[in-house]
Short mmCIF file of C-alpha atoms in Angstrom, two decimals:
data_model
loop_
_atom_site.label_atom_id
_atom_site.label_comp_id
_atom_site.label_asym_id
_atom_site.label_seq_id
_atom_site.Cartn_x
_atom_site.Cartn_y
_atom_site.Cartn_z
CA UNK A 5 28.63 154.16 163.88
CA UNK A 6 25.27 154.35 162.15
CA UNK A 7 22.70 157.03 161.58
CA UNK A 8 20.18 155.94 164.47
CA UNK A 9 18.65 158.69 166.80
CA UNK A 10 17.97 156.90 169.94
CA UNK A 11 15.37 158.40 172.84
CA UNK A 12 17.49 157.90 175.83
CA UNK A 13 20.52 157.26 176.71
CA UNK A 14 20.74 153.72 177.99
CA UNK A 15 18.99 152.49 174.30
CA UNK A 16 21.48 154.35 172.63
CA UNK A 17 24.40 152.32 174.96
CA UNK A 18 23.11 148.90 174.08
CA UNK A 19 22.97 149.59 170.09
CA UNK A 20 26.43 150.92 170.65
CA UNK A 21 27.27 147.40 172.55
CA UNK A 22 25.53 145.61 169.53
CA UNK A 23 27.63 147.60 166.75
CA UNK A 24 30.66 146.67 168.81
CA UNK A 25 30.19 143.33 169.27
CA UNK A 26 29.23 142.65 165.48
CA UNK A 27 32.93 144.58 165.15
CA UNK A 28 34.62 142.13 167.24
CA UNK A 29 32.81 139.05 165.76
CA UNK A 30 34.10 140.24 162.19
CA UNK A 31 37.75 140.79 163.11
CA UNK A 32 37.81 137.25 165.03
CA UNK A 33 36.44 135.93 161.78
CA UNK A 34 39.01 137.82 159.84
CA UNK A 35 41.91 136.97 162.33
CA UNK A 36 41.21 133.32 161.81
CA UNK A 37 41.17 133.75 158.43
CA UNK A 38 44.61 134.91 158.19
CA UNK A 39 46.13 132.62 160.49
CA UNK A 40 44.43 130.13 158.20
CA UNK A 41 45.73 131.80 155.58
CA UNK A 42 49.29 131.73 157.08
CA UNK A 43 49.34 128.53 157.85
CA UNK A 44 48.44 127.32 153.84
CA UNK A 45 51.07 129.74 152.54
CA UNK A 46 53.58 127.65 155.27
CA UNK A 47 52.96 124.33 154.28
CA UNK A 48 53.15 125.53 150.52
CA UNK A 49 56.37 126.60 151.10
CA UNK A 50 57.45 123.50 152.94
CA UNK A 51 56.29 121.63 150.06
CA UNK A 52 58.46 124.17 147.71
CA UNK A 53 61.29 123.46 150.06
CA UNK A 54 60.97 119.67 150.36
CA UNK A 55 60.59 119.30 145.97
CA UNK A 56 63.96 121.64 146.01
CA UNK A 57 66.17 119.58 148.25
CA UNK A 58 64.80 116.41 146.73
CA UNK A 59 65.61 117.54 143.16
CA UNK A 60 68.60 119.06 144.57
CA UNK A 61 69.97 115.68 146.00
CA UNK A 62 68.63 113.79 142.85
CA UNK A 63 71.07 116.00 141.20
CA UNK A 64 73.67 115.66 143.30
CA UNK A 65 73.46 111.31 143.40
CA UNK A 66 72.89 111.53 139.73
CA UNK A 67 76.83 113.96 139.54
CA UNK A 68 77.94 111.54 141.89
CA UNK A 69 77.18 108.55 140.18
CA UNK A 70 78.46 109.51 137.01
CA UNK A 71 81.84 110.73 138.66
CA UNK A 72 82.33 107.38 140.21
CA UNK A 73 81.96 106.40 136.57
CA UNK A 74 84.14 108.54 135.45
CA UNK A 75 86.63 107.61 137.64
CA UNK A 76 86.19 103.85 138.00
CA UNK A 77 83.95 103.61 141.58
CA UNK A 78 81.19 102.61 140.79
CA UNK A 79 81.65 98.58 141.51
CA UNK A 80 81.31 97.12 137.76
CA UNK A 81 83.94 95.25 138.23
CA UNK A 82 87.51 95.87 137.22
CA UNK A 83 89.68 95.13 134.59
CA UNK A 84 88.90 91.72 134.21
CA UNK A 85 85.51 91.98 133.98
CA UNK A 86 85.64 94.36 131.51
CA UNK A 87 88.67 92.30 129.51
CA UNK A 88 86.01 89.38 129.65
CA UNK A 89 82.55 91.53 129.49
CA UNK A 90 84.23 93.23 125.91
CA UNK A 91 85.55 90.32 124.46
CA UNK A 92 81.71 88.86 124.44
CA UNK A 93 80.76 91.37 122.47
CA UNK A 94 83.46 90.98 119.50
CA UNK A 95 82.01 87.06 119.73
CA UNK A 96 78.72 88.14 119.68
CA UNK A 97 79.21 90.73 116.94
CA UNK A 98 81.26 88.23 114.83
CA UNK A 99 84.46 90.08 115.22
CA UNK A 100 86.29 87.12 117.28
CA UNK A 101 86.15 83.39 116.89
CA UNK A 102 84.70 81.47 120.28
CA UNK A 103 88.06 79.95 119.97
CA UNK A 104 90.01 82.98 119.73
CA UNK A 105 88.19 84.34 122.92
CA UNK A 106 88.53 81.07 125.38
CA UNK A 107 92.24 81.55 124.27
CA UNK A 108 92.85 84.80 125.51
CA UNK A 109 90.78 84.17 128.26
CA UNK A 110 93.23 81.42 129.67
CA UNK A 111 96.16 84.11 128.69
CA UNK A 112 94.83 86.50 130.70
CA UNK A 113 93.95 84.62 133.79
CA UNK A 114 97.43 83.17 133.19
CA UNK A 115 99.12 87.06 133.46
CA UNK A 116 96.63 88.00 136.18
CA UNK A 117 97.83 85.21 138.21
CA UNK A 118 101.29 85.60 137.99
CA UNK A 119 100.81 89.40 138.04
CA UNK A 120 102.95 90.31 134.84
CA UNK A 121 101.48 91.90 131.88
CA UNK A 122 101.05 89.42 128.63
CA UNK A 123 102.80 91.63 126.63
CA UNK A 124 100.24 91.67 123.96
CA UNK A 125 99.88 95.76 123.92
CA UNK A 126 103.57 96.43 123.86
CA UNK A 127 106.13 97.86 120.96
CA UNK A 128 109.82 97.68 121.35
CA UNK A 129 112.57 99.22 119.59
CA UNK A 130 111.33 102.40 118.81
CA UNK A 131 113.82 104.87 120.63
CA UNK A 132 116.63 103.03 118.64
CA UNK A 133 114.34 103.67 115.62
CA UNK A 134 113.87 107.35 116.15
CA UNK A 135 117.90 107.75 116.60
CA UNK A 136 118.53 106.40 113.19
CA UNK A 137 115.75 108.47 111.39
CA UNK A 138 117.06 111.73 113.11
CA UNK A 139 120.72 110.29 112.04
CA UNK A 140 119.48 110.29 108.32
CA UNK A 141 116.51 112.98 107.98
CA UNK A 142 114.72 115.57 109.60
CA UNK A 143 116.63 118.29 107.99
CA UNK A 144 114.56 120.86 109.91
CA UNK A 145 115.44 119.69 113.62
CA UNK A 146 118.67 121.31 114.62
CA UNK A 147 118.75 119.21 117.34
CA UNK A 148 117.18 116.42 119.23
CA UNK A 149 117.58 114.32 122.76
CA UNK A 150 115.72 111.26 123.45
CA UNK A 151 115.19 109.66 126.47
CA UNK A 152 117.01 105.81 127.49
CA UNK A 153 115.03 103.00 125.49
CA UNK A 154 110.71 102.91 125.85
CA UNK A 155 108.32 100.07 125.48
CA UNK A 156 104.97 101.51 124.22
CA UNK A 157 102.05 100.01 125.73
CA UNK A 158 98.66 100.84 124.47
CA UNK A 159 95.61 100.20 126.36
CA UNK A 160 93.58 97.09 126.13
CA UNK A 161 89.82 95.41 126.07
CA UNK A 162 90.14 95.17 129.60
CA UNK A 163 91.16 98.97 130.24
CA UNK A 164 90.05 100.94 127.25
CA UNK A 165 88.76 104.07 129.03
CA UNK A 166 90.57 104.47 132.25
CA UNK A 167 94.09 102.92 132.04
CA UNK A 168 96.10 105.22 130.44
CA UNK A 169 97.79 106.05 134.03
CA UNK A 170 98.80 102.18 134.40
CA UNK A 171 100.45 102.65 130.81
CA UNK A 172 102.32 105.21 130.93
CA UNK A 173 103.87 103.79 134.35
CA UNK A 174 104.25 100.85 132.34
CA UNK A 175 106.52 102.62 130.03
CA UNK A 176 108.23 104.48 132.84
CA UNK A 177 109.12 101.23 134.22
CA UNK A 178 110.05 99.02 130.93
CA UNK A 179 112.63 102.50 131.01
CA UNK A 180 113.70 102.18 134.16
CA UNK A 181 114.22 98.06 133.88
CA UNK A 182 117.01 98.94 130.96
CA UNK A 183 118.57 101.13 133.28
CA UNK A 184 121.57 99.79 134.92
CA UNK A 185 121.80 102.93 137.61
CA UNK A 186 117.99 101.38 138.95
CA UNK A 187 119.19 97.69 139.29
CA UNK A 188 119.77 97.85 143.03
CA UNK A 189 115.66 99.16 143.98
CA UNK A 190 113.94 97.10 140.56
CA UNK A 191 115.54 93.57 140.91
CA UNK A 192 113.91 90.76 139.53
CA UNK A 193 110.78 92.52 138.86
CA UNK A 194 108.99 92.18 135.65
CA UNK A 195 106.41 94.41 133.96
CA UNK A 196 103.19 93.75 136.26
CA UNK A 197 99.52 93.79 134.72
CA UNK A 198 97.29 96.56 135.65
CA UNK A 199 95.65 94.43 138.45
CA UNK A 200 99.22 93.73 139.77
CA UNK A 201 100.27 97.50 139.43
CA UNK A 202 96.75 98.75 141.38
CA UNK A 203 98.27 96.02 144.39
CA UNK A 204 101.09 97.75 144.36
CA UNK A 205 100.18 101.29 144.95
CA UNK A 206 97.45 99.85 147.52
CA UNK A 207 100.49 98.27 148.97
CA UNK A 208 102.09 101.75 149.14
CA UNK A 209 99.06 103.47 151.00
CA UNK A 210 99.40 100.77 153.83
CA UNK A 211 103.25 101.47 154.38
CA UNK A 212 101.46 105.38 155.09
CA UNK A 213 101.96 107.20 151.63
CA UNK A 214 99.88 109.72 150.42
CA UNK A 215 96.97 109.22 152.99
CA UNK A 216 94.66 111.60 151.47
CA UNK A 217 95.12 110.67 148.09
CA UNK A 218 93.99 107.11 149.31
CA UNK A 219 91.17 107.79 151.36
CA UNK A 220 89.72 109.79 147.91
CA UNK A 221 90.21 106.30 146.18
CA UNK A 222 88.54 104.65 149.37
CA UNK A 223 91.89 102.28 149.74
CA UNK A 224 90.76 100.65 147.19
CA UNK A 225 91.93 99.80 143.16
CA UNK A 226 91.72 96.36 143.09
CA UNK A 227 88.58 95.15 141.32
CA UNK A 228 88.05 98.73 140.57
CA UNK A 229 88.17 100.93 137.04
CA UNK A 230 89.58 103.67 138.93
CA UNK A 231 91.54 106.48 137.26
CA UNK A 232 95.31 106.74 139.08
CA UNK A 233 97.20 110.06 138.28
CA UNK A 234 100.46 111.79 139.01
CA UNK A 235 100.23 111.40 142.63
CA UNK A 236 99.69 107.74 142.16
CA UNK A 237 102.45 107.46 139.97
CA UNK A 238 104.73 109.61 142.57
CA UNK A 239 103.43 107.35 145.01
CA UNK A 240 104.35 103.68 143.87
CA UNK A 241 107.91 104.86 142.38
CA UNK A 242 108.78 106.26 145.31
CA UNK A 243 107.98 103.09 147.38
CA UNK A 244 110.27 101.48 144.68
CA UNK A 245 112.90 104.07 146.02
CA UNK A 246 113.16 105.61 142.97
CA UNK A 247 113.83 109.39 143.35
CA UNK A 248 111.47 111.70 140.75
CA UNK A 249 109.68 114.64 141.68
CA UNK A 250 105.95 116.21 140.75
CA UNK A 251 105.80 119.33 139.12
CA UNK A 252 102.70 121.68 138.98
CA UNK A 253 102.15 123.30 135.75
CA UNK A 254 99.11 125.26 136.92
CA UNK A 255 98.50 127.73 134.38
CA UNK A 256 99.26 129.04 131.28
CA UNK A 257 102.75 130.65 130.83
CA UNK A 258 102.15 131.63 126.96
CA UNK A 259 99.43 133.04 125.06
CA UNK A 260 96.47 131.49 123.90
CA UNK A 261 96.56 129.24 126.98
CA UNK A 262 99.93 127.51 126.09
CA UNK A 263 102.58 126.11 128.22
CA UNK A 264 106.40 127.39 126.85
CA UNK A 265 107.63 126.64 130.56
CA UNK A 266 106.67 123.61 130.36
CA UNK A 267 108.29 122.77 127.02
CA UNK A 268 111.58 124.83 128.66
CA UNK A 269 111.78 122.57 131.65
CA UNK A 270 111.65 119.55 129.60
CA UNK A 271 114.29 120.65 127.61
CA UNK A 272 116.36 121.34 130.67
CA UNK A 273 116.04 117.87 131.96
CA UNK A 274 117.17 116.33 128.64
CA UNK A 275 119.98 118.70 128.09
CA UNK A 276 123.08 119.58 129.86
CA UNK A 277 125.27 121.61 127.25
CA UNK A 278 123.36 122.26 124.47
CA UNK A 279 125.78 123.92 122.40
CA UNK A 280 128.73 121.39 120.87
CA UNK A 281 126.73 118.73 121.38
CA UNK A 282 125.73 116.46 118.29
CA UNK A 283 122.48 116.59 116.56
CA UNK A 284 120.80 112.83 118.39
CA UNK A 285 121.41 113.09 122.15
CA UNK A 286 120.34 109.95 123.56
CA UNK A 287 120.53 110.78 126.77
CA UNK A 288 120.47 108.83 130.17
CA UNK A 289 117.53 110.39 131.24
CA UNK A 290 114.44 108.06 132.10
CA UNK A 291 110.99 109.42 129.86
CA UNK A 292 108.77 111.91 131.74
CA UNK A 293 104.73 111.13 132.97
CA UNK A 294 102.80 113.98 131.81
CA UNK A 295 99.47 114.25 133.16
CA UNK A 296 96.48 116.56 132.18
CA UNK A 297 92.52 116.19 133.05
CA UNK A 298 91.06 112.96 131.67
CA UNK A 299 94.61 111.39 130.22
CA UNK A 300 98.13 111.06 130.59
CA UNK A 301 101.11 110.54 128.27
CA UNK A 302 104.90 109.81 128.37
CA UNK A 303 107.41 112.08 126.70
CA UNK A 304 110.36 110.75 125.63
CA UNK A 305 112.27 113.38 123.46
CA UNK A 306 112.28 116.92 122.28
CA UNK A 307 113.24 118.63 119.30
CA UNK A 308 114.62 121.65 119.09
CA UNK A 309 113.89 123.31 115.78
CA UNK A 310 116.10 125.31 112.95
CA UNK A 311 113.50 127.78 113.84
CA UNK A 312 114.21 127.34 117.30
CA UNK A 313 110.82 126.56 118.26
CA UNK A 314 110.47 123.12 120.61
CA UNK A 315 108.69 120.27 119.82
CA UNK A 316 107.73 117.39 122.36
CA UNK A 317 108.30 113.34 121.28
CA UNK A 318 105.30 111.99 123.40
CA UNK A 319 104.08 107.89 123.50
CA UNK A 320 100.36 108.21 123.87
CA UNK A 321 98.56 104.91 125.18
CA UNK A 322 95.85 105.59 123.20
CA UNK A 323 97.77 105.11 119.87
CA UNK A 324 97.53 101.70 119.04
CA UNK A 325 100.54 98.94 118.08
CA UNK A 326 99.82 98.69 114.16
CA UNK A 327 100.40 102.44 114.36
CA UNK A 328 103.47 102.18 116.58
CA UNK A 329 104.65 99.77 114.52
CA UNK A 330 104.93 101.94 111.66
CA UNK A 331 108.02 103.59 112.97
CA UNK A 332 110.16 100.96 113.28
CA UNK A 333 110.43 100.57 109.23
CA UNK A 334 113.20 101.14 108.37
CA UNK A 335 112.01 103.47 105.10
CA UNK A 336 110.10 105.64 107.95
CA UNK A 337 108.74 108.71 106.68
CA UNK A 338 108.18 112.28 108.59
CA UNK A 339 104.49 111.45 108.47
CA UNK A 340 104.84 108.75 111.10
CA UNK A 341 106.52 111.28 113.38
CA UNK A 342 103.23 113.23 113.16
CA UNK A 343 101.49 111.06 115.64
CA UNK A 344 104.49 111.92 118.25
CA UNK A 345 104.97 115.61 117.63
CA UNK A 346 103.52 117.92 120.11
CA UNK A 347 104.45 121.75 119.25
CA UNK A 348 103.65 124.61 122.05
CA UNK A 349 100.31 125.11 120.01
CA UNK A 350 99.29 121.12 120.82
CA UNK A 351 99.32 121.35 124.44
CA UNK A 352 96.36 123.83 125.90
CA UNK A 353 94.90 122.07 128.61
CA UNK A 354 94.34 124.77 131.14
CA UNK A 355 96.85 122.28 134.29
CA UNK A 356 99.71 120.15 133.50
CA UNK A 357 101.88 117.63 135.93
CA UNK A 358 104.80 115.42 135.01
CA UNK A 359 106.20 113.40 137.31
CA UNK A 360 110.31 113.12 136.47
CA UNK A 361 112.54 110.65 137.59
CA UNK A 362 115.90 111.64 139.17
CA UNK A 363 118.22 108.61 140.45
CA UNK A 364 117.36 106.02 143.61
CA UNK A 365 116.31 107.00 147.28
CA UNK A 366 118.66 105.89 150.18
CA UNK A 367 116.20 103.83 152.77
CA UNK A 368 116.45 106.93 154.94
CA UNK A 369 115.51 109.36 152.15
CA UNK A 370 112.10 107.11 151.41
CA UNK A 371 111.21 107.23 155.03
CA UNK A 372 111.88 111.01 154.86
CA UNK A 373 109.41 111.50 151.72
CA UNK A 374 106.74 108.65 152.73
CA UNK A 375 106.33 111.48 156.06
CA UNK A 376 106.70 114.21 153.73
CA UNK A 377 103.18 112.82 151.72
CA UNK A 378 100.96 112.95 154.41
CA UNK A 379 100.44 116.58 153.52
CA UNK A 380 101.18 115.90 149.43
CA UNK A 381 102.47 119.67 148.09
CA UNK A 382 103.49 119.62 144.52
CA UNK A 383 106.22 121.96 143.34
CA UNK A 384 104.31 124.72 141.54
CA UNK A 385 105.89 126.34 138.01
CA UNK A 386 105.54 129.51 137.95
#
């Protein structure tokens, strides 16, 4: 312990008592000094732990928040509010006359009360266009089939952003409205507005369709800027009893990411016999929803090349009228068709779903699918 020579033995016993007690002493001091230790590194840690979570869930509200944006949720108002909110700003900007603004104020309050859309987005005539252009030109299509008569409705002031699903059913419906076969399920209805349409398909949840589809949407469109999709679409038709199907393009069937199936099943549903037949099919067929992450658009044709390559004829609702309007001159010129065209190179968005219509549902049969979407399973290609 130390180098002390000690006379006797009991000095020697109580300097060893000393040394050990001084040994104690300084491993209680040291003992205390790690449990204090311990305990600092603890609360650190806590403090590391508590920052973490709170930046985590900071990050997670902020993701949250800006997918309820995304996709409509986030309670500023639907698409009157944003009709009313945008048309202040072409006033304020100089761009519309105070005049021109109470006027299609009163116009749309008119529509949203009656629940049928003003009309003011839509083209007519345009399938009947296409026929006589393809009648007359297009020397390299060998052949081409286009759906029964479209309206084109392009999106407005009130849904610029998130209503291209409410469009295209738009167009679906101003299809199915020209089609004698769908009189019996469609009668006496009109185009509605988007508020009237986002009624409908809450209408549709409550009679027990797609119950997981609704509770994602909270049961709620109405006053709402929420995105609707296939499902949606599937949804409201089929409470209409009109018979279509959803079909899962889920990944890529070509290379570099394309979609040839796709473009093949289309084809299918247009054609029948494909050899004999004239050039211009205009077939009896109803146009097709086509859905892809962040939009949806409505085909209504394809062409089959001389090169036998296939080419979609697709009504986007982000195209606006004037441009529509360009192909019903009557000098129309391949260059308007360019806006249409989709080749197997145009479409390479990793998913695709179209939902295609396929007759009218017997009251028994829409009781038999409304149970059939509680668990919603999409046919999947391949």
């Amino acid at each position: 312990m130390c180098g002390l020579i000690c006379t006797n033995y009991h000095i020697l016993q109580e300097h060893v008592d000393l040394h050990l007690e001084e040994s104690n002493f300084g491993q209680g001091i040291d003992r205390v000094q790690c449990s204090r230790d311990l305990e600092l590194a603890h609360q650190l840690q806590q403090e590391e732990d508590r920052k973490r979570r709170s930046e985590e869930s900071r990050q997670e509200m902020g993701e949250f928040q800006k997918l309820q944006r995304q996709y409509g949720l986030d309670n500023s108002g639907g698409y009157k509010q944003q009709q009313l909110r945008n048309m202040e700003i072409e006033v304020n900007r100089g761009r519309m006359h105070p005049s021109e603004f109470h006027r299609r104020k009163a116009d749309m309050m008119e529509s949203l009360a009656i629940g049928i859309d003003d009309g003011k987005t839509r083209t007519s005539g345009i399938i009947e266009a296409l026929y006589r252009y393809y009648q007359n030109a297009a020397t390299d299509v060998r052949r081409v089939w286009l759906s029964t008569g479209v309206d084109h409705f392009h999106s407005s002031f009130g849904d610029k952003g998130w209503g291209c699903g409410y469009r295209n059913f738009q167009m679906l419906l101003s299809s199915l409205l020209q089609n004698d076969a769908y009189d019996d399920c469609l009668k006496g209805m009109s185009i509605p507005c988007i508020p009237k349409i986002q009624s409908m398909i809450e209408d549709a949840w409550k009679e027990g369709f797609d119950p997981q589809g609704a509770s994602q949407l909270n049961n709620r469109l109405q006053g709402t800027k929420a995105w609707i999709g296939a499902c949606e679409v599937y949804t409201l038709l089929t409470s209409l009893r009109v018979k279509c199907r959803i079909v899962d393009f889920h990944k890529s069937t070509g290379p570099l990411g394309t979609h040839p199936r796709l473009f093949e099943w289309i084809l299918n549903y247009y054609s029948s016999e494909r050899e004999g037949s004239p050039k211009v099919v205009c077939t009896s067929k109803p146009p097709i929803y086509l859905q892809h992450q962040g939009h949806s658009r409505t085909v209504v044709g394809i062409e089959e090349r001389k090169n036998r390559t296939l080419c979609l004829l697709i009504f986007d609702p982000g195209c606006p009228s004037r441009e529509m309007q360009k192909l019903l001159k009557q000098d129309m010129e391949a260059s308007n068709l360019k806006q249409l065209r989709k080749f197997v190179g145009n479409l390479k968005h990793k998913q695709y779903q179209i939902v295609a219509v396929e007759g009218v549902l017997s009251s028994e049969e829409k009781v038999a699918r409304r149970q059939a979407s509680q668990v919603f399973t999409a046919e999947k290609i391949p």
